[in-house]
Coordinates of C-alpha atoms and ligand atoms in Angstrom, one line a residue:
X17 CA -10.2 2.2 5.8
X18 CA -10.3 -0.5 8.2
X19 CA -8.4 -0.5 11.8
X20 CA -8.6 -4.4 12.0
X21 CA -5.0 -5.7 13.2
X22 CA -4.4 -8.5 16.1
X23 CA -4.6 -6.4 18.8
X24 CA -7.7 -4.7 17.9
X25 CA -9.6 -8.0 17.8
X26 CA -8.5 -8.7 21.5
X27 CA -12.2 -8.6 22.8
X28 CA -12.7 -6.5 25.8
X29 CA -15.3 -8.4 27.8
X30 CA -17.2 -5.9 29.0
X31 CA -18.0 -3.7 26.1
X32 CA -18.7 -7.1 24.5
X33 CA -21.1 -7.4 26.8
X34 CA -22.8 -4.1 26.4
X35 CA -22.8 -4.0 22.4
X36 CA -24.5 -7.1 22.5
X37 CA -27.1 -6.1 24.8
X38 CA -27.4 -3.0 22.7
X39 CA -28.0 -5.4 19.9
X40 CA -30.5 -7.8 21.3
X41 CA -32.7 -4.7 22.2
X42 CA -32.0 -2.9 19.2
X43 CA -33.1 -5.5 16.9
X44 CA -36.4 -6.1 19.8
X45 CA -37.4 -2.2 19.2
X46 CA -40.0 -0.8 16.4
X47 CA -40.6 -2.2 13.5
X48 CA -41.0 0.7 10.7
X49 CA -40.9 3.1 13.3
X50 CA -38.3 6.0 12.5
X51 CA -38.4 5.7 16.4
X52 CA -36.6 3.0 16.5
X53 CA -33.4 4.4 16.1
X54 CA -33.2 6.0 19.8
X55 CA -36.5 4.5 21.0
X56 CA -34.8 1.4 21.4
X57 CA -31.4 2.1 22.8
X58 CA -30.8 0.0 25.7
X59 CA -29.1 1.9 28.5
X60 CA -31.0 4.1 30.8
X61 CA -31.2 8.0 30.1
X62 CA -28.2 8.4 32.8
X63 CA -25.7 5.2 31.5
X64 CA -26.5 6.4 28.0
X65 CA -25.2 10.2 29.0
X66 CA -21.9 8.5 31.0
X67 CA -21.2 6.1 27.7
X68 CA -21.8 9.0 25.4
X69 CA -19.6 11.2 27.2
X70 CA -16.9 8.8 27.1
X71 CA -17.9 7.8 23.6
X72 CA -17.8 11.1 22.3
X73 CA -16.2 13.6 24.3
X74 CA -16.3 17.2 21.9
X75 CA -18.1 19.4 21.6
X76 CA -20.1 19.3 18.0
X77 CA -19.2 22.0 15.3
X78 CA -21.6 23.3 13.3
X79 CA -21.8 23.3 9.4
X80 CA -19.8 25.0 7.3
X81 CA -19.1 26.7 3.4
X82 CA -16.3 28.5 4.6
X83 CA -12.4 27.3 2.6
X84 CA -11.3 25.6 5.5
X85 CA -11.0 22.4 7.1
X86 CA -12.7 23.2 11.2
X87 CA -12.1 20.9 13.6
X88 CA -14.0 21.2 17.3
X89 CA -12.1 23.5 19.9
X90 CA -9.3 21.9 21.8
X91 CA -8.3 20.0 18.3
X92 CA -5.8 21.0 15.6
X93 CA -5.6 20.2 11.6
X94 CA -2.5 20.4 10.1
X95 CA -1.5 19.2 6.9
X96 CA 0.6 16.6 6.6
X97 CA 0.9 16.6 2.6
X98 CA -1.1 17.6 -0.7
X99 CA -1.0 16.7 -4.2
X100 CA 2.4 17.4 -5.8
X101 CA 4.9 17.0 -2.6
X102 CA 8.2 15.2 -3.4
X103 CA 7.8 11.4 -1.9
X104 CA 10.6 10.3 -4.1
X105 CA 14.6 11.2 -3.6
X106 CA 14.7 13.0 -7.2
X107 CA 11.3 14.5 -7.2
X108 CA 11.0 18.5 -7.4
X109 CA 8.9 20.6 -5.3
X110 CA 5.4 21.3 -6.4
X111 CA 5.2 23.7 -8.8
X112 CA 1.5 25.1 -9.4
X113 CA 1.6 26.4 -12.7
X114 CA 1.0 22.8 -13.8
X115 CA 3.8 22.7 -16.5
X116 CA 5.6 20.1 -14.7
X117 CA 6.3 16.5 -17.0
X118 CA 5.1 13.1 -16.3
X119 CA 8.7 12.5 -14.6
X120 CA 7.9 14.8 -12.0
X121 CA 4.7 13.9 -11.0
X122 CA 5.8 9.9 -11.2
X123 CA 7.9 10.8 -8.0
X124 CA 5.6 13.8 -6.2
X125 CA 2.4 12.6 -4.1
X126 CA -0.1 11.6 -6.6
X127 CA -3.6 13.7 -7.1
X128 CA -7.3 13.1 -5.0
X129 CA -5.9 11.3 -2.1
X130 CA -8.3 8.9 -0.6
X131 CA -8.5 5.5 1.2
X132 CA -5.1 5.2 3.4
X133 CA -3.2 3.1 6.1
X134 CA -0.5 3.8 8.7
X135 CA 1.6 0.8 9.0
X136 CA 3.8 1.3 12.2
X137 CA 7.6 0.9 11.9
X138 CA 8.3 2.1 15.8
X139 CA 7.2 4.3 17.9
X140 CA 7.8 7.1 16.3
X141 CA 8.6 5.9 13.0
X142 CA 5.8 4.7 10.1
X143 CA 4.6 4.4 6.4
X144 CA 1.8 5.4 4.9
X145 CA -0.3 3.9 2.5
X146 CA -2.7 6.3 0.4
X147 CA -4.7 5.3 -2.9
X148 CA -4.5 8.3 -5.6
X149 CA -8.1 8.0 -6.7
X150 CA -7.9 10.2 -9.8
X151 CA -7.1 14.2 -10.6
X152 CA -9.1 17.1 -11.9
X153 CA -7.7 18.1 -15.5
X154 CA -8.8 21.7 -15.0
X155 CA -5.9 22.0 -12.1
X156 CA -3.2 19.3 -13.8
X157 CA -2.7 21.1 -16.9
X158 CA -2.7 24.5 -17.7
X159 CA -4.7 23.9 -20.9
X160 CA -6.8 22.4 -18.2
X161 CA -7.2 18.9 -20.5
X162 CA -8.0 20.9 -23.7
X163 CA -4.7 19.7 -25.2
X164 CA -3.7 16.6 -24.2
X165 CA -0.1 15.3 -25.5
X166 CA 1.5 12.2 -25.1
X167 CA 3.4 13.4 -22.1
X168 CA 0.4 14.6 -20.7
X169 CA -1.4 11.2 -19.9
X170 CA 1.9 10.3 -18.8
X171 CA 1.9 12.7 -16.8
X172 CA -2.4 12.2 -15.7
X173 CA -1.5 8.2 -15.1
X174 CA 1.8 8.6 -13.1
X175 CA -0.6 11.1 -10.9
X176 CA -3.2 8.1 -10.0
X177 CA -2.2 4.9 -7.9
X178 CA -0.7 4.5 -4.4
X179 CA 1.7 6.7 -2.8
X180 CA 3.8 4.8 -0.2
X181 CA 5.8 7.0 1.8
X182 CA 7.5 7.4 5.5
X183 CA 5.9 9.9 8.5
X184 CA 7.9 10.6 11.8
X185 CA 6.9 12.4 15.1
X186 CA 9.1 14.8 15.6
X187 CA 9.0 15.7 19.1
X188 CA 6.6 18.3 19.3
X189 CA 4.5 15.1 19.1
X190 CA 3.2 15.9 15.3
X191 CA 3.8 13.5 12.5
X192 CA 5.6 14.3 9.1
X193 CA 6.3 12.9 6.2
X194 CA 10.1 12.4 4.7
X195 CA 10.3 13.0 1.2
X196 CA 13.1 10.4 -0.4
X197 CA 12.5 7.9 3.0
X198 CA 13.7 4.6 2.0
X199 CA 9.8 3.0 1.9
X200 CA 8.8 6.0 -0.5
X201 CA 7.4 4.5 -3.5
X202 CA 4.9 5.2 -5.9
X203 CA 2.4 3.0 -7.6
X204 CA 0.8 4.2 -11.1
X205 CA -1.0 3.3 -13.9
X206 CA 1.6 1.4 -15.6
X207 CA 3.4 -0.2 -12.7
X208 CA 3.9 -3.9 -12.9
X209 CA 1.9 -6.2 -11.6
X210 CA 0.6 -10.1 -10.9
X211 CA -3.1 -11.2 -11.4
X212 CA -3.5 -13.7 -9.1
X213 CA -6.3 -16.7 -8.0
X214 CA -8.6 -18.6 -10.2
X215 CA -9.1 -16.0 -13.4
X216 CA -5.4 -15.7 -13.9
X217 CA -3.9 -16.7 -16.7
X218 CA -8.0 -17.2 -18.0
X219 CA -8.3 -16.6 -22.1
X220 CA -10.7 -13.2 -21.0
X221 CA -7.4 -11.5 -19.4
X222 CA -5.0 -12.5 -21.9
X223 CA -4.4 -9.2 -23.9
X224 CA -2.0 -7.6 -26.4
X225 CA 0.5 -6.1 -23.6
X226 CA 0.4 -9.6 -21.5
X227 CA -0.7 -12.9 -23.8
X228 CA -0.1 -14.9 -20.7
X229 CA -3.3 -13.5 -18.4
X230 CA -1.0 -13.2 -15.5
X231 CA 0.4 -9.7 -15.5
X232 CA -1.1 -6.3 -15.6
X233 CA 0.1 -3.0 -16.2
X234 CA -0.9 -0.4 -13.6
X235 CA -3.7 0.2 -11.0
X236 CA -6.0 3.5 -11.3
X237 CA -8.9 5.0 -9.8
X238 CA -8.2 3.7 -6.5
X239 CA -10.6 4.3 -4.2
X240 CA -10.7 3.4 -0.6
X241 CA -8.6 0.4 0.9
X242 CA -8.2 -2.2 3.4
X243 CA -5.1 -3.5 5.6
X244 CA -4.5 -6.5 6.2
X245 CA -3.2 -8.0 10.1
X246 CA -0.2 -9.4 7.9
X247 CA 1.0 -5.7 7.2
X248 CA -0.1 -5.4 3.3
X249 CA -2.3 -2.7 2.2
X250 CA -5.3 -3.6 0.1
X251 CA -6.0 -0.8 -2.7
X252 CA -9.1 -1.2 -4.7
X253 CA -10.1 -0.2 -8.3
X254 CA -13.4 1.6 -9.0
X255 CA -14.8 3.5 -11.9
X256 CA -11.9 2.0 -14.1
X257 CA -15.0 2.1 -17.2
X258 CA -14.4 5.9 -17.4
X259 CA -10.6 5.1 -18.2
X260 CA -11.3 3.4 -21.5
X261 CA -12.9 4.7 -25.2
X262 CA -12.4 4.7 -28.7
X263 CA -12.4 7.9 -31.8
X264 CA -13.8 4.4 -33.4
X265 CA -17.3 2.2 -33.6
X266 CA -17.0 -0.4 -30.8
X267 CA -20.1 -2.5 -30.8
X268 CA -19.8 -3.3 -26.7
X269 CA -20.7 -6.9 -25.2
X270 CA -23.4 -6.8 -22.7
X271 CA -20.6 -7.9 -19.8
X272 CA -19.0 -4.6 -21.3
X273 CA -22.2 -2.2 -21.1
X274 CA -23.0 -3.8 -17.5
X275 CA -19.5 -2.6 -15.8
X276 CA -20.5 1.0 -17.5
X277 CA -18.3 0.7 -20.9
X278 CA -19.0 3.2 -23.0
X279 CA -17.7 5.6 -25.8
X280 CA -19.1 8.1 -25.8
X281 CA -17.6 9.8 -23.4
X282 CA -13.8 9.9 -23.2
X283 CA -13.3 12.2 -19.9
X284 CA -9.7 11.3 -19.4
X285 CA -8.6 11.0 -23.2
X286 CA -5.6 8.3 -22.6
X287 CA -6.8 6.4 -25.5
X288 CA -5.9 9.0 -27.7
X289 CA -1.7 8.6 -27.2
X290 CA -2.1 5.4 -25.1
X291 CA -3.6 2.7 -27.6
X292 CA -3.9 -0.2 -25.0
X293 CA -7.3 2.4 -23.4
X294 CA -8.6 1.8 -27.2
X295 CA -12.0 -0.2 -26.4
X296 CA -11.8 -0.9 -30.2
X297 CA -7.9 -2.0 -29.9
X298 CA -8.0 -3.9 -26.6
X299 CA -11.8 -4.9 -25.8
X300 CA -10.2 -7.3 -23.3
X301 CA -7.9 -5.2 -21.6
X302 CA -10.8 -3.3 -18.8
X303 CA -11.1 -7.4 -17.7
X304 CA -7.6 -6.6 -15.9
X305 CA -9.2 -3.6 -13.7
X306 CA -11.7 -3.7 -10.9
X307 CA -9.7 -5.5 -9.1
X308 CA -8.3 -5.3 -5.0
X309 CA -4.7 -5.3 -5.1
X310 CA -2.4 -6.1 -2.6
X311 CA 1.0 -4.7 -1.2
X312 CA 3.6 -4.7 0.8
X313 CA 4.3 -1.4 2.0
X314 CA 7.8 -2.5 3.3
X315 CA 9.6 -4.1 0.2
X316 CA 9.6 -1.0 -2.5
X317 CA 11.1 -3.9 -5.5
X318 CA 7.7 -5.7 -4.1
X319 CA 5.2 -6.8 -7.3
X320 CA 1.8 -6.2 -6.3
X321 CA -1.0 -8.5 -6.8
X322 CA -4.3 -8.4 -7.9
X323 CA -6.5 -11.0 -6.1
X324 CA -9.3 -12.2 -8.7
X325 CA -10.6 -14.7 -5.6
X326 CA -12.2 -11.4 -4.5
X327 CA -14.2 -10.6 -7.7
X328 CA -14.2 -8.1 -10.6
X329 CA -16.7 -5.0 -9.9
X330 CA -16.1 -1.5 -8.9
X331 CA -14.6 -2.0 -6.1
X332 CA -15.1 0.7 -2.8
X333 CA -13.0 -0.7 -0.1
X334 CA -12.2 -4.1 1.8
X335 CA -12.9 -4.4 5.2
X336 CA -10.8 -7.6 6.2
X337 CA -11.3 -9.4 9.7
X338 CA -10.0 -12.8 11.0
X339 CA -13.3 -14.5 11.7
X340 CA -12.8 -16.8 15.0
X341 CA -12.2 -19.8 12.9
X342 CA -9.0 -18.4 11.4
X343 CA -10.5 -17.5 7.7
X344 CA -9.7 -14.1 6.7
X345 CA -13.0 -12.2 5.6
X346 CA -13.2 -9.4 3.8
X347 CA -16.4 -7.4 2.9
X348 CA -16.9 -5.4 -0.1
X349 CA -18.9 -3.1 -1.3
X350 CA -19.4 -2.3 -5.4
X351 CA -20.4 1.3 -5.8
X352 CA -22.8 1.4 -8.7
X353 CA -26.7 2.7 -8.4
X354 CA -28.6 -1.1 -7.7
X355 CA -25.0 -2.8 -7.5
X356 CA -24.3 -5.6 -4.7
X357 CA -22.6 -5.9 -1.3
X358 CA -20.1 -8.8 -1.3
X359 CA -18.0 -11.0 1.2
X360 CA -14.9 -13.3 0.4
X361 CA -14.1 -16.5 2.8
X362 CA -9.9 -17.0 2.7
X363 CA -9.9 -20.9 2.0
X364 CA -6.8 -21.0 4.0
X365 CA -6.5 -19.9 7.9
X366 CA -4.3 -17.6 9.5
X367 CA -0.8 -18.6 10.8
X368 CA 0.7 -16.3 13.2
X369 CA 3.6 -19.0 13.5
X370 CA 3.6 -18.4 9.6
X371 CA 3.9 -15.3 8.5
X372 CA 4.9 -15.7 5.0
X373 CA 2.0 -18.3 4.6
X374 CA -0.4 -15.7 5.3
X375 CA 0.4 -13.6 2.5
X376 CA -1.1 -15.8 0.0
X377 CA -4.4 -16.4 2.3
X378 CA -6.3 -13.4 0.0
X379 CA -5.3 -16.1 -2.9
X380 CA -8.3 -18.5 -2.8
X381 CA -11.5 -18.6 -1.1
X382 CA -15.0 -18.5 -2.1
X383 CA -17.3 -14.9 -2.9
X384 CA -20.5 -14.2 -1.5
X385 CA -23.2 -12.1 -2.4
X386 CA -25.4 -10.7 0.2
X387 CA -29.6 -10.9 0.1
X388 CA -31.4 -8.9 2.1
X389 CA -35.0 -10.2 3.5
X390 CA -37.5 -8.0 5.0
X391 CA -41.1 -7.8 5.5
X392 CA -43.2 -4.8 4.1
X393 CA -42.2 -1.9 5.7
X394 CA -39.6 -3.2 7.9
X395 CA -36.3 -1.1 8.5
X396 CA -34.5 -4.5 9.9
X397 CA -34.1 -8.4 9.0
X398 CA -32.1 -11.4 8.0
X399 CA -30.4 -12.1 5.3
X400 CA -28.1 -14.9 3.6
X401 CA -25.0 -15.1 1.8
X402 CA -25.2 -16.7 -1.9
X403 CA -22.0 -18.4 -2.8
X404 CA -21.1 -17.4 -6.1
X405 CA -19.1 -21.2 -7.3
X406 CA -19.4 -22.5 -10.5
X407 CA -21.9 -24.8 -10.8
X408 CA -23.9 -23.4 -7.9
X409 CA -26.5 -20.6 -7.6
X410 CA -27.3 -21.1 -12.0
X411 CA -23.6 -20.4 -12.5
X412 CA -23.2 -22.9 -14.7
X413 CA -22.6 -22.7 -18.4
X414 CA -26.2 -22.8 -19.8
X415 CA -26.4 -19.8 -17.9
X416 CA -23.0 -18.1 -19.3
X417 CA -20.5 -18.8 -16.6
X418 CA -18.4 -21.9 -18.2
X419 CA -15.6 -21.8 -14.8
X420 CA -14.9 -19.7 -11.8
X421 CA -13.0 -17.4 -14.1
X422 CA -15.8 -16.8 -15.3
X423 CA -18.2 -16.2 -12.2
X424 CA -15.3 -13.6 -11.1
X425 CA -14.3 -11.5 -14.1
X426 CA -18.1 -11.3 -14.6
X427 CA -19.2 -10.8 -10.4
X428 CA -21.9 -8.4 -11.3
X429 CA -23.8 -10.8 -13.8
X430 CA -23.1 -13.8 -11.2
X431 CA -25.3 -12.1 -8.5
X432 CA -27.7 -11.3 -10.9
X433 CA -28.0 -14.7 -11.6
X434 CA -27.6 -15.7 -7.8
X435 CA -30.6 -13.3 -6.7
X436 CA -28.6 -10.8 -4.7
X437 CA -30.1 -7.5 -3.3
X438 CA -29.5 -4.5 -5.8
X439 CA -28.1 -1.6 -2.9
X440 CA -28.0 1.8 -3.2
X441 CA -24.5 2.5 -4.0
X442 CA -22.6 0.3 -1.5
X443 CA -19.2 2.2 -0.5
X444 CA -16.8 1.4 2.3
X445 CA -17.8 -1.5 4.7
X446 CA -16.4 -1.4 8.4
X447 CA -16.0 -4.2 11.2
X448 CA -16.5 -3.0 14.5
X449 CA -13.7 -3.6 16.9
X450 CA -15.7 -6.3 18.6
X451 CA -16.0 -8.3 15.8
X452 CA -19.9 -8.7 16.5
X453 CA -21.6 -6.5 13.7
X454 CA -20.6 -4.7 10.4
X455 CA -21.9 -1.6 8.6
X456 CA -21.9 -0.3 5.0
X457 CA -22.8 3.0 3.2
X458 CA -25.7 3.1 1.1
X459 CA -24.7 6.8 -0.1
X460 CA -27.6 7.7 -2.0
X461 CA -29.5 6.3 -5.6
X462 CA -31.5 7.9 -7.7
X463 CA -32.8 5.7 -9.8
X464 CA -34.1 3.5 -7.0
X465 CA -38.0 3.0 -7.2
X466 CA -37.5 4.5 -10.5
X467 CA -35.7 1.8 -12.8
X468 CA -36.4 -1.7 -13.1
X469 CA -35.4 -4.0 -10.4
X470 CA -34.6 -1.6 -8.2
X471 CA -38.0 -1.9 -5.8
X472 CA -38.5 0.2 -2.9
X473 CA -37.4 -1.5 0.3
X474 CA -35.5 -3.7 2.7
X475 CA -32.3 -1.4 3.5
X476 CA -33.0 0.3 0.6
X477 CA -36.4 2.1 1.9
X478 CA -36.8 5.2 -0.1
X479 CA -37.5 6.0 -4.0
X480 CA -34.8 8.6 -5.6
X481 CA -33.0 8.5 -2.5
X482 CA -30.5 11.5 -2.2
X483 CA -29.3 11.2 1.1
X484 CA -28.2 7.9 2.2
X485 CA -28.8 5.4 4.9
X486 CA -25.7 3.3 6.7
X487 CA -26.7 -0.3 7.1
X488 CA -25.7 -3.1 9.6
X489 CA -25.6 -6.7 10.0
X490 CA -24.7 -9.0 13.0
X491 CA -23.2 -12.1 11.9
X492 CA -25.0 -14.9 14.3
X493 CA -22.8 -15.5 17.3
X494 CA -20.0 -13.3 15.6
X495 CA -19.5 -16.4 13.4
X496 CA -18.5 -14.0 9.8
X497 CA -18.3 -17.6 7.5
X498 CA -21.8 -18.1 8.4
X499 CA -24.7 -18.1 5.8
X500 CA -27.3 -16.0 7.4
X501 CA -27.3 -12.5 9.4
X502 CA -29.4 -10.7 10.5
X503 CA -29.3 -6.5 9.9
X504 CA -31.1 -3.5 11.0
X505 CA -30.1 0.4 9.4
X506 CA -27.7 2.3 12.0
X507 CA -28.8 5.5 10.5
X508 CA -31.2 6.9 8.2
X509 CA -29.4 10.4 6.6
X510 CA -32.2 13.3 6.1
X511 CA -33.2 16.4 6.4
X512 CA -35.4 17.2 9.1
X513 CA -35.7 20.9 8.2
X514 CA -37.2 20.9 5.2
X515 CA -38.4 17.2 4.5
X516 CA -40.4 14.8 6.6
X517 CA -40.7 11.4 6.9
X518 CA -38.4 8.8 5.9
X519 CA -37.0 11.9 4.1
X520 CA -36.4 13.8 7.3
X521 CA -34.0 10.8 8.0
X522 CA -34.0 8.9 11.4
X523 CA -34.7 9.8 14.8
X524 CA -30.4 10.7 15.3
X525 CA -30.5 13.3 12.6
X526 CA -31.2 16.6 13.7
X527 CA -31.0 20.3 12.2
X528 CA -27.6 20.2 14.4
X529 CA -25.9 17.2 12.8
X530 CA -27.2 16.6 9.1
X531 CA -25.6 15.2 6.4
X532 CA -26.5 13.7 3.1
X533 CA -24.2 11.3 1.0
X534 CA -22.3 8.6 3.7
X535 CA -19.4 7.7 2.3
X536 CA -15.9 6.8 4.1
X537 CA -16.5 5.0 7.4
X538 CA -14.3 3.4 10.0
X539 CA -13.9 2.4 13.8
X540 CA -12.1 3.2 15.6
X541 CA -10.8 1.1 18.5
X542 CA -12.6 2.2 20.8
X543 CA -16.0 1.5 19.1
X544 CA -16.4 5.5 17.8
X545 CA -18.3 5.5 13.9
X546 CA -16.6 7.9 11.5
X547 CA -18.4 9.0 9.2
X548 CA -16.9 11.3 6.2
X549 CA -18.8 12.1 3.3
X550 CA -19.6 13.0 -0.5
X551 CA -22.2 14.4 -1.1
X552 CA -24.2 17.5 -2.6
X553 CA -22.4 20.7 -1.0
X554 CA -24.7 23.0 -2.5
X555 CA -26.4 24.0 0.7
X556 CA -29.2 24.8 -1.3
X557 CA -32.6 23.4 -1.2
X558 CA -33.1 19.6 0.4
X559 CA -29.3 19.8 1.2
X560 CA -30.0 23.0 2.7
X561 CA -28.1 23.4 6.4
X562 CA -25.7 20.6 5.2
X563 CA -22.8 23.5 4.1
X564 CA -19.6 21.4 2.8
X565 CA -18.3 18.1 3.2
X566 CA -17.4 16.4 6.3
X567 CA -17.3 13.9 9.1
X568 CA -19.2 13.1 12.0
X569 CA -18.8 10.4 14.8
X570 CA -21.1 8.5 16.1
X571 CA -22.1 6.3 19.0
X572 CA -23.1 3.0 17.7
X573 CA -24.8 1.6 20.9
X574 CA -26.8 4.5 21.5
X575 CA -26.9 6.0 18.2
X576 CA -25.7 9.5 19.1
X577 CA -24.0 11.4 15.9
X578 CA -22.2 14.4 16.5
X579 CA -20.4 16.6 13.8
X580 CA -16.8 16.6 13.9
X581 CA -15.0 18.1 11.2
X582 CA -16.4 20.2 7.8
X583 CA -14.3 20.4 4.8
X584 CA -13.1 23.4 2.7
X585 CA -15.1 24.7 -0.5
X586 CA -16.7 21.7 -3.1
X587 CA -14.1 18.9 -1.7
X588 CA -15.2 15.8 -0.4
X589 CA -13.5 14.0 2.6
X590 CA -12.9 10.8 2.3
X591 CA -9.5 8.3 3.8
X592 CA -9.3 7.9 7.6
X593 CA -6.6 6.1 9.6
X594 CA -4.9 6.9 13.4
X595 CA -1.3 6.4 14.5
X596 CA -1.2 3.6 16.8
X597 CA -1.7 5.3 19.9
X598 CA -4.8 6.8 18.6
X599 CA -3.7 10.3 19.1
X600 CA -3.9 11.6 15.5
X601 CA -6.0 10.9 13.1
X602 CA -4.7 10.8 9.4
X603 CA -8.1 12.4 7.2
X604 CA -8.4 13.0 3.8
X605 CA -9.5 16.1 1.8
X606 CA -10.1 15.1 -2.1
X607 CA -10.8 17.2 -4.6
X608 CA -11.0 20.9 -3.2
X609 CA -12.5 22.9 -5.7
X610 CA -13.2 20.7 -8.2
X611 CA -15.2 22.0 -11.5
X612 CA -13.5 25.4 -10.7
X613 CA -14.6 26.4 -7.8
X614 CA -13.4 28.9 -5.9
X615 CA -11.3 27.0 -2.8
X616 CA -7.2 27.9 -2.6
X617 CA -7.5 24.9 -0.2
X618 CA -4.4 24.8 1.8
X619 CA -2.1 27.3 1.4
X620 CA -5.0 30.0 0.6
X621 CA -4.4 34.0 -1.2
X622 CA -4.4 33.1 -4.6
X623 CA -3.0 29.4 -4.9
X624 CA -4.2 26.5 -6.9
X625 CA -6.4 24.4 -4.3
X626 CA -4.6 20.9 -3.9
X627 CA -5.9 17.0 -2.4
X628 CA -4.2 17.4 0.8
X629 CA -4.2 14.6 4.3
X630 CA -5.1 16.3 7.2
X631 CA -2.9 15.5 10.5
X632 CA -5.7 15.9 13.9
X633 CA -4.4 15.8 17.2
X634 CA -6.5 17.0 20.5
X635 CA -4.7 19.8 21.9
X636 CA -4.0 18.1 25.5
X637 CA -3.1 14.9 23.5
X638 CA -5.9 12.9 24.6
X639 CA -7.7 10.3 22.3
X640 CA -9.2 11.8 19.4
X641 CA -12.4 11.9 19.7
X642 CA -13.2 11.3 23.6
Ligands
FEO24 FE1 -14.5 6.1 -4.9 FE2 -17.3 5.3 -4.2 O1 -16.0 6.5 -4.5
CA25 CA1 -15.9 7.0 -1.9
CA26 CA1 -18.1 8.7 -3.6

C-alpha cells in the first residue's frame, strides 16, 4: 500500500526534526554489530519510552496457530467482504458448492485479496479498489482443477483482477460494503486496457489479438498497489508468467526464460481453452503483462492504462511520492530471488491547478535501478540509481537494446546490463510520511550465496536467507530524484530462540515479536510502520514460535516492533489501507486454508475458507495503533 496523498506530505516540523535526528544518529551507529539497531537510537531512555507510548499504544499479542484473526485487547476486527460476495447489482450471493459459473464470478468479489486503497467520496462514503491476485482451484471448483472446462477457465479469469466497490459508514461507525453501488466494477483477465508510454505500439507488443501493440486484454496476478495524489489506483502485475504454457514444443528465448516463462508446468491450464495463453501460438502475448496499470476508480467506464514507462517485471507494489521538485517518483520492487529494486521519475511535474494534466504523469519519465554499495560486513552504506535509458549504461543496440521500448520490455536484462544489485526478493516499498526515508521488504531468498551472481553482503547479508529483512534508504536532503542515497537495514528478521548471529535477527527482534518473510508494508500518517508477513507458518524448526502469518507495527525512530494481529490457518496477511480519519484499518487475509489446510475462516463450522478483508477498529474509537 501507499498512504501518499497531498495532506500526508504536509511536513510536521517537530516530527521532521526528530526523524532527521534519528537518521543521523542511526547512520552514525555501529557497523556490522547487530547492536546497531537499538543502540543507535538517538533518543534517551525516557524520551524513547514516551515516544514509544505515543507510537505503539497497544498491548502486543502472542504468536498464534488458531484459525482466527486476532487483534489486541481493546480492538475489534470484523469481515468487510469475502471472496464471492456480490459486487455488481445482478450478481448472486456466494454459494460455497463451487458450482457458480464464470458469469456469477465476474459480478462477485474476486479471490485472494491483496493490495488495496481507500478513496474517500465524503465523510461517510468511499470507494475501495482491491487487487484479487490469484485463485485456489481446490476451493474455486468442485473438481479442484482436475476437470477444467472452457467456462471454468473463464471463471478463474474472472476471479482475478481488481474489484472496485463503494463502502459506507453506518451510524454505529462501522464501514460496510455496498452491493450494487454505482461505482462498483470488476476488472478481470479479459477487461480491455490501453498500453501507454514509450513501449506502446512497439513490435514486441504486437499480437494476434492486437496488431497495433497498443491494447491489452486484461490484468492478472495483481499483487500490491499504489495510490496517486490525482485520485487513481495503481495495480501491479506480478507472477504473470505462470498463466502461460503450451502442450506443444516451444523453444524459449533467453528473454522468456529471464521472466520465468516455461512449458514445464501448467498450473492454471488457461492455454487449454484460451489460446492466447499458449506460448507456442502467441509467444508475444506475455509481453503485454508485467506492467503497472493505472485505473480511475471514479469512472466505471474508464479504460485502464498500462504504464510501460515504469518497466516490465514482476511488480510488487508502486510506492508513489511527490518529490519537492514536483516530479512524481515511484519506487518499485521486482519480487524474484536475485532481481532488483527500481525507481521511476516522471518527466512532467505535478500541478494541483491542472488535475487533468496530472493524469498522464506516469506516461513518460525515466526508469532507474538501484545499486547498493557497502564495505565488507557493513549493514549500511551508500547507493546509486542507475539510469535505464537507451544509449546509457551499456543499453545499446550492440548489447541487445536497439531502442527504449526494448529497455522497458526487458527491464530485468537492462538492469543486469547496467550493473544493478541482486536483491533478496524486493516486495513492498513504503515512503515515510515525512518524505525523508523509504523502506522495502526483502522477504527471503533461499538462493542467496548459492547461485551465481547472488553474493552475500550489503543489504542482503545472509546466505540461504529464510527470514528476510527490511532495507531503508535516505534520499539526500529528501531529494527523491537524486542519483545517490544512503541506506541501512531497519530490521533483520530471525529466530533468537533457535539461531545465533545474523540468523537470530537484529536486536529489535525478540522471542515475543519474531516473524519471518516481511512482505506488505505501509506507513500510517503518524509514521508507524505496519509490517505484514507471507512466510513459513509451520511453527516448527527454524520457524518455531512464529505461528501463523501476522501483522506487526514498528516505531521507525526507536526500532521497537510489536505484534498487532495474527491470521488464521495457512493464510498470508497482505493489503493495508485506512479510512481517512485513521479510525478504521482494512487488512487482507489471503488464501486461508491453502493447499487443503484445515481452515474455515471466516465463517467457521464446516464452511469453505474464503479470502477476506477485515475492518479493524479501536473499541474507544481512537486512532489505530496509538
Ligand atoms: Fe504477490 Fe510478491 O507477493
Ligand atoms: Ca506480496
Ligand atoms: Ca509474497
